[in-house]
Coordinates of C-alpha atoms in Angstrom, one line a residue:
X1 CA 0.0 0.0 0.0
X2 CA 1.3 3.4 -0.7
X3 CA 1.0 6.2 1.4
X4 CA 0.5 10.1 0.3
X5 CA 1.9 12.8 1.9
X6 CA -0.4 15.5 0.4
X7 CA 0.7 19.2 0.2
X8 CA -2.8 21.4 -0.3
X9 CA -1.5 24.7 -2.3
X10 CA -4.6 27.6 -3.0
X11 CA -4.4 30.9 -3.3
X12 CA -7.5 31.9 -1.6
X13 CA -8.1 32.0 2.6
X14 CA -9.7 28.6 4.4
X15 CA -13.4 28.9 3.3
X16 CA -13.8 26.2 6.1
X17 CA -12.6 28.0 8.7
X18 CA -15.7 30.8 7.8
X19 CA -19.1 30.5 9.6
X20 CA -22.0 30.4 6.8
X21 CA -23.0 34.0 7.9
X22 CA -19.3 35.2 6.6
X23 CA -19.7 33.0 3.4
X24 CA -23.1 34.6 2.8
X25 CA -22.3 37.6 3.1
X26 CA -19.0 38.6 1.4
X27 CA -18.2 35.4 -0.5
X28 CA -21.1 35.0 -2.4
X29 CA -20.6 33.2 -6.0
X30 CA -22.8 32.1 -9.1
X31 CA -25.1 29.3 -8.1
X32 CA -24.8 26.0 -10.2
X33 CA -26.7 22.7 -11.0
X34 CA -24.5 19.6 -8.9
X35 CA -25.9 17.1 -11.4
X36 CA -25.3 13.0 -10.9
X37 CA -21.5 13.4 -12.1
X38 CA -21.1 15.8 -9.4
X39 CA -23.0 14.6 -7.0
X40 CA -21.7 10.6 -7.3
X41 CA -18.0 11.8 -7.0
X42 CA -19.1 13.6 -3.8
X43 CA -20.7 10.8 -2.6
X44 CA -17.6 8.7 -2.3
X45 CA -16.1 10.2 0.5
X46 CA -18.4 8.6 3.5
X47 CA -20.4 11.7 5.1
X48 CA -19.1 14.3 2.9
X49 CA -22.6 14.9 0.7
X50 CA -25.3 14.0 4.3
X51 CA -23.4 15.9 6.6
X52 CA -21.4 18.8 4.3
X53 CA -23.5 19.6 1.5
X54 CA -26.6 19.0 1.3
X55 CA -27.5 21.7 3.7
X56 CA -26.2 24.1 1.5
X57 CA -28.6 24.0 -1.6
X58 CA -32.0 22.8 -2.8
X59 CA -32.6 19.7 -4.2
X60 CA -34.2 19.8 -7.7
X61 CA -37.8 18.9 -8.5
X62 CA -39.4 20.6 -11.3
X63 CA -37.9 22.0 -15.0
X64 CA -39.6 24.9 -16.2
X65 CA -39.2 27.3 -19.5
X66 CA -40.8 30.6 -19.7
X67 CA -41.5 32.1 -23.4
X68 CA -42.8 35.6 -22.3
X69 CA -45.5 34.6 -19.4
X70 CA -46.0 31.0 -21.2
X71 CA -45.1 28.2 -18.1
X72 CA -43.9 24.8 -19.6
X73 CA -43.2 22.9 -17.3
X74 CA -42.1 18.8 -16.1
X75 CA -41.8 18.2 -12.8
X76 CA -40.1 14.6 -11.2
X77 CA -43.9 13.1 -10.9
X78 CA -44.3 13.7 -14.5
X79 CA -41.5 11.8 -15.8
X80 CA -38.5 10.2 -15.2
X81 CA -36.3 11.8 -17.1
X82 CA -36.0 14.6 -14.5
X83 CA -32.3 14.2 -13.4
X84 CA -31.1 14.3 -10.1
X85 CA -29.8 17.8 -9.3
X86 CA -28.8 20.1 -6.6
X87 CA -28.7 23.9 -6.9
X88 CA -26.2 25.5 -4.4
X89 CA -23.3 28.7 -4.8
X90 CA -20.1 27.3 -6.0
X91 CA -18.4 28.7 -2.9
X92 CA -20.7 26.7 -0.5
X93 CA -19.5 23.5 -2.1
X94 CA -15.8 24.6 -1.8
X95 CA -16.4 25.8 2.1
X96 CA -18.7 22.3 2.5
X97 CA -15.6 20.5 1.0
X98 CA -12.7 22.6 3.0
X99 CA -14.7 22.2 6.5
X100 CA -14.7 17.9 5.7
X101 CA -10.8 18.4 5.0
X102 CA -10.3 20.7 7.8
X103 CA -12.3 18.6 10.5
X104 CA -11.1 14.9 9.0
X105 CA -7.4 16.1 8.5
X106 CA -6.4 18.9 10.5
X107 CA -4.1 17.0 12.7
X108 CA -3.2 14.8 10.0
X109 CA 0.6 14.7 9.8
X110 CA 0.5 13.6 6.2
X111 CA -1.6 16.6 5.2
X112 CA -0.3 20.1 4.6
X113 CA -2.6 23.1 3.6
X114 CA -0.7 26.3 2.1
X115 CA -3.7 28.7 1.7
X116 CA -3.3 32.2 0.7
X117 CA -0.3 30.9 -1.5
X118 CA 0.2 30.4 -5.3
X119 CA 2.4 28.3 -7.8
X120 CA 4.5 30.6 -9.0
X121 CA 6.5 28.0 -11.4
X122 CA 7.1 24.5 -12.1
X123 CA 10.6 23.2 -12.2
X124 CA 9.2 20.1 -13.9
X125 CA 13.4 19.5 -14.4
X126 CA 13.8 18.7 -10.6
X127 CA 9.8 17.7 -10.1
X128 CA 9.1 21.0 -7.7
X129 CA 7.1 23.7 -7.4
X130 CA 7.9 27.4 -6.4
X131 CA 5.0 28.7 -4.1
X132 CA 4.7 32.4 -2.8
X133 CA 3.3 33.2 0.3
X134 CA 0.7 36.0 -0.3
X135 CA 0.7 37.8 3.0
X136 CA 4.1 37.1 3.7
X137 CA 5.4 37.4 0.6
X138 CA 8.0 34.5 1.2
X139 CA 9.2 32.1 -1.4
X140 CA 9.9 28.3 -1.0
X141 CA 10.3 25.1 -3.3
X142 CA 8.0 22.2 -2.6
X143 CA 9.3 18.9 -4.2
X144 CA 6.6 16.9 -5.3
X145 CA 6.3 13.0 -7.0
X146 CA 3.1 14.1 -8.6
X147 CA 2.0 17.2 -9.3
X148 CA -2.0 17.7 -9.8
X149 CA -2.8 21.0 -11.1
X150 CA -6.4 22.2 -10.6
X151 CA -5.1 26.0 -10.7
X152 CA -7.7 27.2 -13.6
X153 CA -7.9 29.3 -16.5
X154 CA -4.3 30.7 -16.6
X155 CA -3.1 27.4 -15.1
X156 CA 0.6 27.6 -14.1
X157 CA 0.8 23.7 -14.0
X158 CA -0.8 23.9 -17.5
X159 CA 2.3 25.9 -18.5
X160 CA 4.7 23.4 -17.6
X161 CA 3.4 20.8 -20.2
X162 CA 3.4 23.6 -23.3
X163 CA 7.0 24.2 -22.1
X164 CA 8.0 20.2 -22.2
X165 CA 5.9 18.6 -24.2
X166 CA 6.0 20.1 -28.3
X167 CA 2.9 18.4 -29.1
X168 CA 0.9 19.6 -26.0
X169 CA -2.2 21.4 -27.8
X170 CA -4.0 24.0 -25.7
X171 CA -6.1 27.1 -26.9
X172 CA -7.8 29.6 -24.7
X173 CA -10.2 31.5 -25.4
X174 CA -13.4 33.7 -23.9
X175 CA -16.7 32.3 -23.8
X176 CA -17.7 35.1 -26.4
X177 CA -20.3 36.2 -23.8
X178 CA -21.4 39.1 -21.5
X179 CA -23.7 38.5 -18.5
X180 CA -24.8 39.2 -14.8
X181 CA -26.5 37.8 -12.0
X182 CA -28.4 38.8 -9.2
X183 CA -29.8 37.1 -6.0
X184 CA -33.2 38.9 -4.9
X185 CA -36.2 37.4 -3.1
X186 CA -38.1 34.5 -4.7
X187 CA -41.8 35.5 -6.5
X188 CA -44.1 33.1 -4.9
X189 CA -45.4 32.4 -8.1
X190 CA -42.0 30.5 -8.9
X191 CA -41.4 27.1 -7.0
X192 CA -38.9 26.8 -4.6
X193 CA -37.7 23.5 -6.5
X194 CA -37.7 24.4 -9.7
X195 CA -34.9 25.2 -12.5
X196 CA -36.7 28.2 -15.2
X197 CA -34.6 28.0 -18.6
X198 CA -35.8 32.1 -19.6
X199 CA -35.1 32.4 -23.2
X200 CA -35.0 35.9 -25.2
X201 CA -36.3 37.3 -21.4
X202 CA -34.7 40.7 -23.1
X203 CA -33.4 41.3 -26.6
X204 CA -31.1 39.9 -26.9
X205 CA -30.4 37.9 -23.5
X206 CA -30.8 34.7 -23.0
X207 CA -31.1 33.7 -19.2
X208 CA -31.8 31.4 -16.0
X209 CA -33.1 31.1 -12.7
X210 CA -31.9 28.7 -10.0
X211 CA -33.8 28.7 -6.6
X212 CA -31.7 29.2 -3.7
X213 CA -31.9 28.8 0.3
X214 CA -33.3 31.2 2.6
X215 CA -36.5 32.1 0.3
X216 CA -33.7 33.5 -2.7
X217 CA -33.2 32.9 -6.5
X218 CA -30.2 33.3 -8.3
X219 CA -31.3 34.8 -12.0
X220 CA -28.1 35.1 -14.6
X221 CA -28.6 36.2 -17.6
X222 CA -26.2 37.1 -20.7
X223 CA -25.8 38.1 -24.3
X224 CA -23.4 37.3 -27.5
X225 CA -20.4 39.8 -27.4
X226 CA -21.2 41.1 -30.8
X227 CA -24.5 42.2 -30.1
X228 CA -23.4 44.8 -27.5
X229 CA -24.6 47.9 -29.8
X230 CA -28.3 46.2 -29.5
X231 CA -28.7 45.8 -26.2
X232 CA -31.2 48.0 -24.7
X233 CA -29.5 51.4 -23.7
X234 CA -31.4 51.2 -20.3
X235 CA -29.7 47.8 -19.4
X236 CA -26.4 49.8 -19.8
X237 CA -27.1 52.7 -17.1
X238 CA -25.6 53.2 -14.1
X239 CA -28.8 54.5 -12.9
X240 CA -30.6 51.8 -10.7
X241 CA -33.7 54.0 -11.2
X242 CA -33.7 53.2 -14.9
X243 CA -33.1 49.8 -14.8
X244 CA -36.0 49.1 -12.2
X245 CA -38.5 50.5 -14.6
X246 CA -37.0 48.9 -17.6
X247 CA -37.2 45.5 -16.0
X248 CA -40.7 46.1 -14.6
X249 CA -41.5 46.9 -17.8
X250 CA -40.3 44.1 -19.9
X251 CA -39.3 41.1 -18.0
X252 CA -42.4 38.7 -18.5
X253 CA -42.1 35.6 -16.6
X254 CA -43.2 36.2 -13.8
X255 CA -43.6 39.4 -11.4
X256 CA -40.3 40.5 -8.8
X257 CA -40.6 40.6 -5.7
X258 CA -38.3 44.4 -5.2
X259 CA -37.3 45.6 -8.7
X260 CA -35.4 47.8 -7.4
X261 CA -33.4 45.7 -5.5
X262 CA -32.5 43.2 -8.9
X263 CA -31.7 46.8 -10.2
X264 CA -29.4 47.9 -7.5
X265 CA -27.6 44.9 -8.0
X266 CA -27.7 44.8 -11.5
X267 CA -25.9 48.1 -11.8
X268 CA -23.1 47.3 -9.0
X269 CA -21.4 45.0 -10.6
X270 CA -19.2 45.0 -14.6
X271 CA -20.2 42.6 -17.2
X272 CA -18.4 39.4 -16.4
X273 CA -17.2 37.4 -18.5
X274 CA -15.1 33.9 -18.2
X275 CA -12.6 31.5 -20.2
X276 CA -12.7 28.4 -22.0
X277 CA -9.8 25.7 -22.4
X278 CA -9.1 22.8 -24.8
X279 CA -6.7 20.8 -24.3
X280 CA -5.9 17.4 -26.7
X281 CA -4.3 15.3 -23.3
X282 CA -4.0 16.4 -19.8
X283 CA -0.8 14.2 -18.2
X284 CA 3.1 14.2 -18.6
X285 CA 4.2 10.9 -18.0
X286 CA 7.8 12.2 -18.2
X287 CA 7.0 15.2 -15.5
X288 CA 4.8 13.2 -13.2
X289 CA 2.0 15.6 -14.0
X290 CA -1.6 15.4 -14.4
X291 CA -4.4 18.5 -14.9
X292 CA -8.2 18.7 -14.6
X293 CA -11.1 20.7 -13.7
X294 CA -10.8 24.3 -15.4
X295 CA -6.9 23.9 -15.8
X296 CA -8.0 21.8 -18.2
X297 CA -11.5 22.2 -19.7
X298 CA -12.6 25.6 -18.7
X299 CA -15.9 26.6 -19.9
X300 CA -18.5 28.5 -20.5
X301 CA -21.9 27.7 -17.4
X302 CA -24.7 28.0 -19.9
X303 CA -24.8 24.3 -19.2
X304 CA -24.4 23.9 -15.8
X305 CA -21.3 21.5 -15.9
X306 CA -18.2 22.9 -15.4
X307 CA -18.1 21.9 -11.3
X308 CA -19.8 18.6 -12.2
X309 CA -17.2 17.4 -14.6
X310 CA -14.2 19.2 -12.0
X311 CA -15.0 16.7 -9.5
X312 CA -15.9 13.4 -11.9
X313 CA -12.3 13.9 -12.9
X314 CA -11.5 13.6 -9.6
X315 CA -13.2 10.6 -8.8
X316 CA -12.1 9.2 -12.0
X317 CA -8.7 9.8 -11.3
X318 CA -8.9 8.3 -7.4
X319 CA -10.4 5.0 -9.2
X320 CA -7.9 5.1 -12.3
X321 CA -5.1 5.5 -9.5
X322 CA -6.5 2.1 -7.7
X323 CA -7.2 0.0 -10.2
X324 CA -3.2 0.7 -11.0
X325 CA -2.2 -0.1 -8.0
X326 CA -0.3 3.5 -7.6
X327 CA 1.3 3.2 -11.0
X328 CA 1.7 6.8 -12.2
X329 CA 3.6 5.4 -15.6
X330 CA -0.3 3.6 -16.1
X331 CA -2.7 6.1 -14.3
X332 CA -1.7 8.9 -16.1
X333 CA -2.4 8.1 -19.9
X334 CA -5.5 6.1 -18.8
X335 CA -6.8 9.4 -17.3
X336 CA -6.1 11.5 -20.5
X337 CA -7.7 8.9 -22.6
X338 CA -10.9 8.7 -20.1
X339 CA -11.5 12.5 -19.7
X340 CA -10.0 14.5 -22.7
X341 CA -13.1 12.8 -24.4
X342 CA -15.6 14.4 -21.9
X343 CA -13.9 17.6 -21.1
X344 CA -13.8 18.2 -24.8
X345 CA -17.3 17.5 -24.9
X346 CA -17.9 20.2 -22.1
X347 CA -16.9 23.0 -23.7
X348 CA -18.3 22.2 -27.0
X349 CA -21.6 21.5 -25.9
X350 CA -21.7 24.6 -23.4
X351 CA -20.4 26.9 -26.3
X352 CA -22.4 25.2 -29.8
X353 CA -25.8 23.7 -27.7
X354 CA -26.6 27.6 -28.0
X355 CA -26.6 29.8 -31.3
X356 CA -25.2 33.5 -31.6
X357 CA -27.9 34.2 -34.5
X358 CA -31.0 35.3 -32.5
X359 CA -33.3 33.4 -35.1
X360 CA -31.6 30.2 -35.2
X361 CA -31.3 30.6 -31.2
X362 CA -35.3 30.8 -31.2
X363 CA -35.1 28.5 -33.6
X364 CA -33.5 25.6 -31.7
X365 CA -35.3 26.9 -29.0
X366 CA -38.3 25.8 -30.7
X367 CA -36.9 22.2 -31.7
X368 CA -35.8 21.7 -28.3
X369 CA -39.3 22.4 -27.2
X370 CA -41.0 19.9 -29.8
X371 CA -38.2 17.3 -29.6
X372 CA -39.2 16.9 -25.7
X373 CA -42.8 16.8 -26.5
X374 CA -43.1 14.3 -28.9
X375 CA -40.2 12.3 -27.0
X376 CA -42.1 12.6 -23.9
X377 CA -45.1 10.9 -25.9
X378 CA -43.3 8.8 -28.6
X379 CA -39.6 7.5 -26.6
X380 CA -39.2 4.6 -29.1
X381 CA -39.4 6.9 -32.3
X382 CA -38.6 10.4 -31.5
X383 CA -34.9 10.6 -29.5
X384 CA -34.9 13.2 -27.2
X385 CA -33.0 16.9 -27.1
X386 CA -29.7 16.8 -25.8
X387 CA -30.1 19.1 -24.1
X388 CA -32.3 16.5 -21.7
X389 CA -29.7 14.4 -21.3
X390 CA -27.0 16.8 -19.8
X391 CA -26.4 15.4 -16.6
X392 CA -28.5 11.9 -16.5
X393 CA -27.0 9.5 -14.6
X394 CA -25.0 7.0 -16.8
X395 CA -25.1 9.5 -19.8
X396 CA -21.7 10.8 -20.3
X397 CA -20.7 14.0 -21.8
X398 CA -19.0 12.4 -24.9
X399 CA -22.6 10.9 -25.7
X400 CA -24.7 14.3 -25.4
X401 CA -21.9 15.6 -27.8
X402 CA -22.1 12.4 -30.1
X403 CA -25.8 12.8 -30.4
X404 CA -26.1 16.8 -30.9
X405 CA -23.5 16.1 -33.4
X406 CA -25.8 13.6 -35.6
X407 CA -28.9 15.4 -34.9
X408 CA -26.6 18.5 -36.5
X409 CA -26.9 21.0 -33.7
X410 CA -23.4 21.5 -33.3
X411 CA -22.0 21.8 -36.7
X412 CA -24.8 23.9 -37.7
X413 CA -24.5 26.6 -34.6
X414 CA -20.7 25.7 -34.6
X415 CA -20.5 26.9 -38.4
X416 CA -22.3 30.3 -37.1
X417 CA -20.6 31.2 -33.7
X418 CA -17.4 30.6 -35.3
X419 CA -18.1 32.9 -38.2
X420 CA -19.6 35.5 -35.6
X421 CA -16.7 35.3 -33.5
X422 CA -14.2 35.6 -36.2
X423 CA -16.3 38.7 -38.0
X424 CA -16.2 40.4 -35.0
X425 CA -12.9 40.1 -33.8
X426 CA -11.8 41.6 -37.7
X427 CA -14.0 44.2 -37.4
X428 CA -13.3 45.3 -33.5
X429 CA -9.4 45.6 -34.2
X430 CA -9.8 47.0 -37.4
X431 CA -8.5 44.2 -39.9
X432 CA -12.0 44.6 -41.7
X433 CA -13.2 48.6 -42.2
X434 CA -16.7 49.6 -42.2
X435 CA -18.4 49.7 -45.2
X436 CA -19.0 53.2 -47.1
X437 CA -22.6 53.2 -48.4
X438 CA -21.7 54.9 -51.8
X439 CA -18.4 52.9 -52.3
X440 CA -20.9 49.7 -51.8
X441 CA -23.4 51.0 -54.3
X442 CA -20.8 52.1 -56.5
X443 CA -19.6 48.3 -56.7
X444 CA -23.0 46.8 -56.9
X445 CA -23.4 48.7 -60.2
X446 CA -20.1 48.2 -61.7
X447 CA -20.5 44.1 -60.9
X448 CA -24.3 44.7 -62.8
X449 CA -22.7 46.5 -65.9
X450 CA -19.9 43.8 -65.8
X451 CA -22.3 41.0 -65.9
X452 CA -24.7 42.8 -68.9
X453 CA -21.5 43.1 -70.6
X454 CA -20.8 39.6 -70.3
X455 CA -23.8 38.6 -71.3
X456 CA -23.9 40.8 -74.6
X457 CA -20.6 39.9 -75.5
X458 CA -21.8 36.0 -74.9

């Protein structure tokens, strides 16, 4: 049997050492949708979910969309194919976590936690790590046998494999996407339980809202990049005043509880915006190093899946590790080739499920809508929308993608948002100039007199 000695290395304070009134009030995140993946890998570690987590969020029961004040809705008594989920702030789940690792291995001599402190760089060469102390500002070298980096976006541990490895492919991009989020009090005409999907809820926007504890919902909400000049010029004041009255004008789902406190909040806070990562492995067999979660699939949350898939690699990799008997030389490629297949998936499906092209958004909203139905009432001959499936227990990532792919949701919306994305990028740094309407119409009638000149000389 082998025994770890494991060195804990984050760059933000204990969030188990916080009571849930300090975590409430100046650590509050986006709220996300701890699906079976999620909740399965938690579920391994005896106590962790019944006595850590589940207090923090509220157990899923009912699906809804809204299309203006239209309801549709499926509940867990309607059908089965309501999957098991659990809405909760991403920082509850890392506080829940940190309190187990805090109570089960505080005096653990084998465990040492370096919070506040950052991996500064990897000296894969020698197999260590330089890590600065934030507050102190002091610098050490922690040698390591395996190095697991879950260090996100900018990943330093990431960096080490483009530096040693020549065919280490890794792009990074944005999600291509501007949105907010706001926690107010809950309409009572919106169930506690219950997911709304709240598509074109302003021009432009596509949005969401998640039911929280203590009588709240979470409602995000977000738009293309490139459609910034067409969003609503009330949505972009300062003025909380302006907002509230915009908002009680034109959102239609359902009635707020305090507009002006959605407003308040609305204007407090920037656009936000996140990244996304692909990457074609995620080991070094020759470094001893291994990445996952957003190090290596970062992505966008219009699915819901980026925590979910975060801790199935985890578990994945626990149960790669054991059925190797603590071979590194075996666990690590059998990990890339398990997971580079889902996290792939991840951030395809988060960034091509949805279209940049308001009509083919509505659209596919529209098939996705009809798809359900007549899958809901014909199962045998109508295959439902993958969007369904996302998160379904025994229904992997790699098989949502697989089937959006042949139903051709993702190379059609793919084929768009590239071109979009591309477009504007041109036109924002100025590779491609605006068009001058008389220089336009000037070449629209020199290519007609070219082509009757063609023609008469035919």
């Amino acid at each position: 049997t082998v025994e770890y000695d494991i060195t804990l290395i984050d760059g933000l304070q204990d969030f188990g050492a916080l009571s849930k009134e300090e975590l409430a009030k100046s650590f509050r995140s986006w709220m996300l949708g701890l699906a079976t993946h999620g909740l399965d890998a938690i579920r391994e570690l005896p106590e962790l979910y019944q006595n850590y987590v589940k207090g923090e969020g509220v157990e899923l029961k009912e699906f809804n969309i809204y299309l203006g004040k239209k309801k549709i809705s499926q509940t867990a008594d309607d059908s089965g194919n309501v999957p098991e989920a659990f809405i909760v702030d991403r920082n509850f789940i890392v506080a829940a976590i940190a309190r187990y690792v805090k109570e089960k291995h505080e005096n653990d001599d084998h465990f040492t936690p370096m919070y506040l402190s950052t991996c500064q760089y990897v000296d894969y060469d020698n197999q260590r790590v330089l890590v600065r102390n934030k507050v102190s500002k002091e610098e050490i070298y922690v040698e390591y046998d395996l190095l697991i980096g879950c260090d996100g976006v900018r990943s330093t541990v990431r960096e080490a494999l483009i530096k040693r490895h020549s065919d280490f492919s890794c792009s990074i991009t944005d999600i291509f996407n501007n949105f907010k989020a706001v926690h107010v009090d809950r309409p009572k005409s919106i169930s506690s339980e219950g997911m709304s999907l709240l598509p074109d809820l302003f021009p432009c926007f596509q949005g969401i809202a998640l039911p929280e504890t203590g009588g709240k919902v979470n409602i995000s909400c977000g738009f293309p990049r490139h459609l910034m000049d067409e969003v609503d010029e009330e949505l972009k004041s300062d003025d909380y005043r302006i907002v509230a009255k915009y908002v009680k004008e034109k959102f239609k789902a359902f009635e707020l509880v305090d507009y002006d406190d959605f407003a308040k909040q609305w204007v407090g806070q920037r656009w936000n915006q996140t990244g996304m990562v692909h990457c074609n492995y995620y080991h070094s067999s020759q470094t001893n190093i291994v990445i996952m979660g957003d190090a290596a699939h970062a992505t966008s949350p219009s699915i819901g899946m980026g925590m979910n898939t975060a801790l199935r690699d985890a578990q994945e990799f626990c149960n790669i590790l054991k059925e190797n008997k603590d071979d590194l030389s075996l666990t690590l490629p059998a990990f890339s080739e398990a997971r580079v297949k889902e996290g792939n998936s991840l951030t395809s499906l988060a960034h091509n499920l949805y279209c940049f092209e308001k009509k083919q958004q509505m659209l596919e909203t529209i098939h996705m809508i009809a798809r359900s139905f007549f899958h809901k009432k014909f199962p045998s001959l109508v295959a439902d929308h993958p969007q369904n499936m996302i998160g379904v227990r025994g229904i992997m990532l790699s098989d949502v993608f697989d089937h959006a792919t042949k139903l051709g949701i993702i190379p059609k919306h793919r084929s768009i948002n590239e071109k979009i994305r591309i477009e504007h990028f041109e036109k924002s740094c100025g590779m491609v100039k605006p068009c001058k309407t008389g220089s336009k119409a000037r070449l629209i009638i020199g290519a007609v007199l070219a082509a009757l000149a063609t023609a008469t000389y035919a």
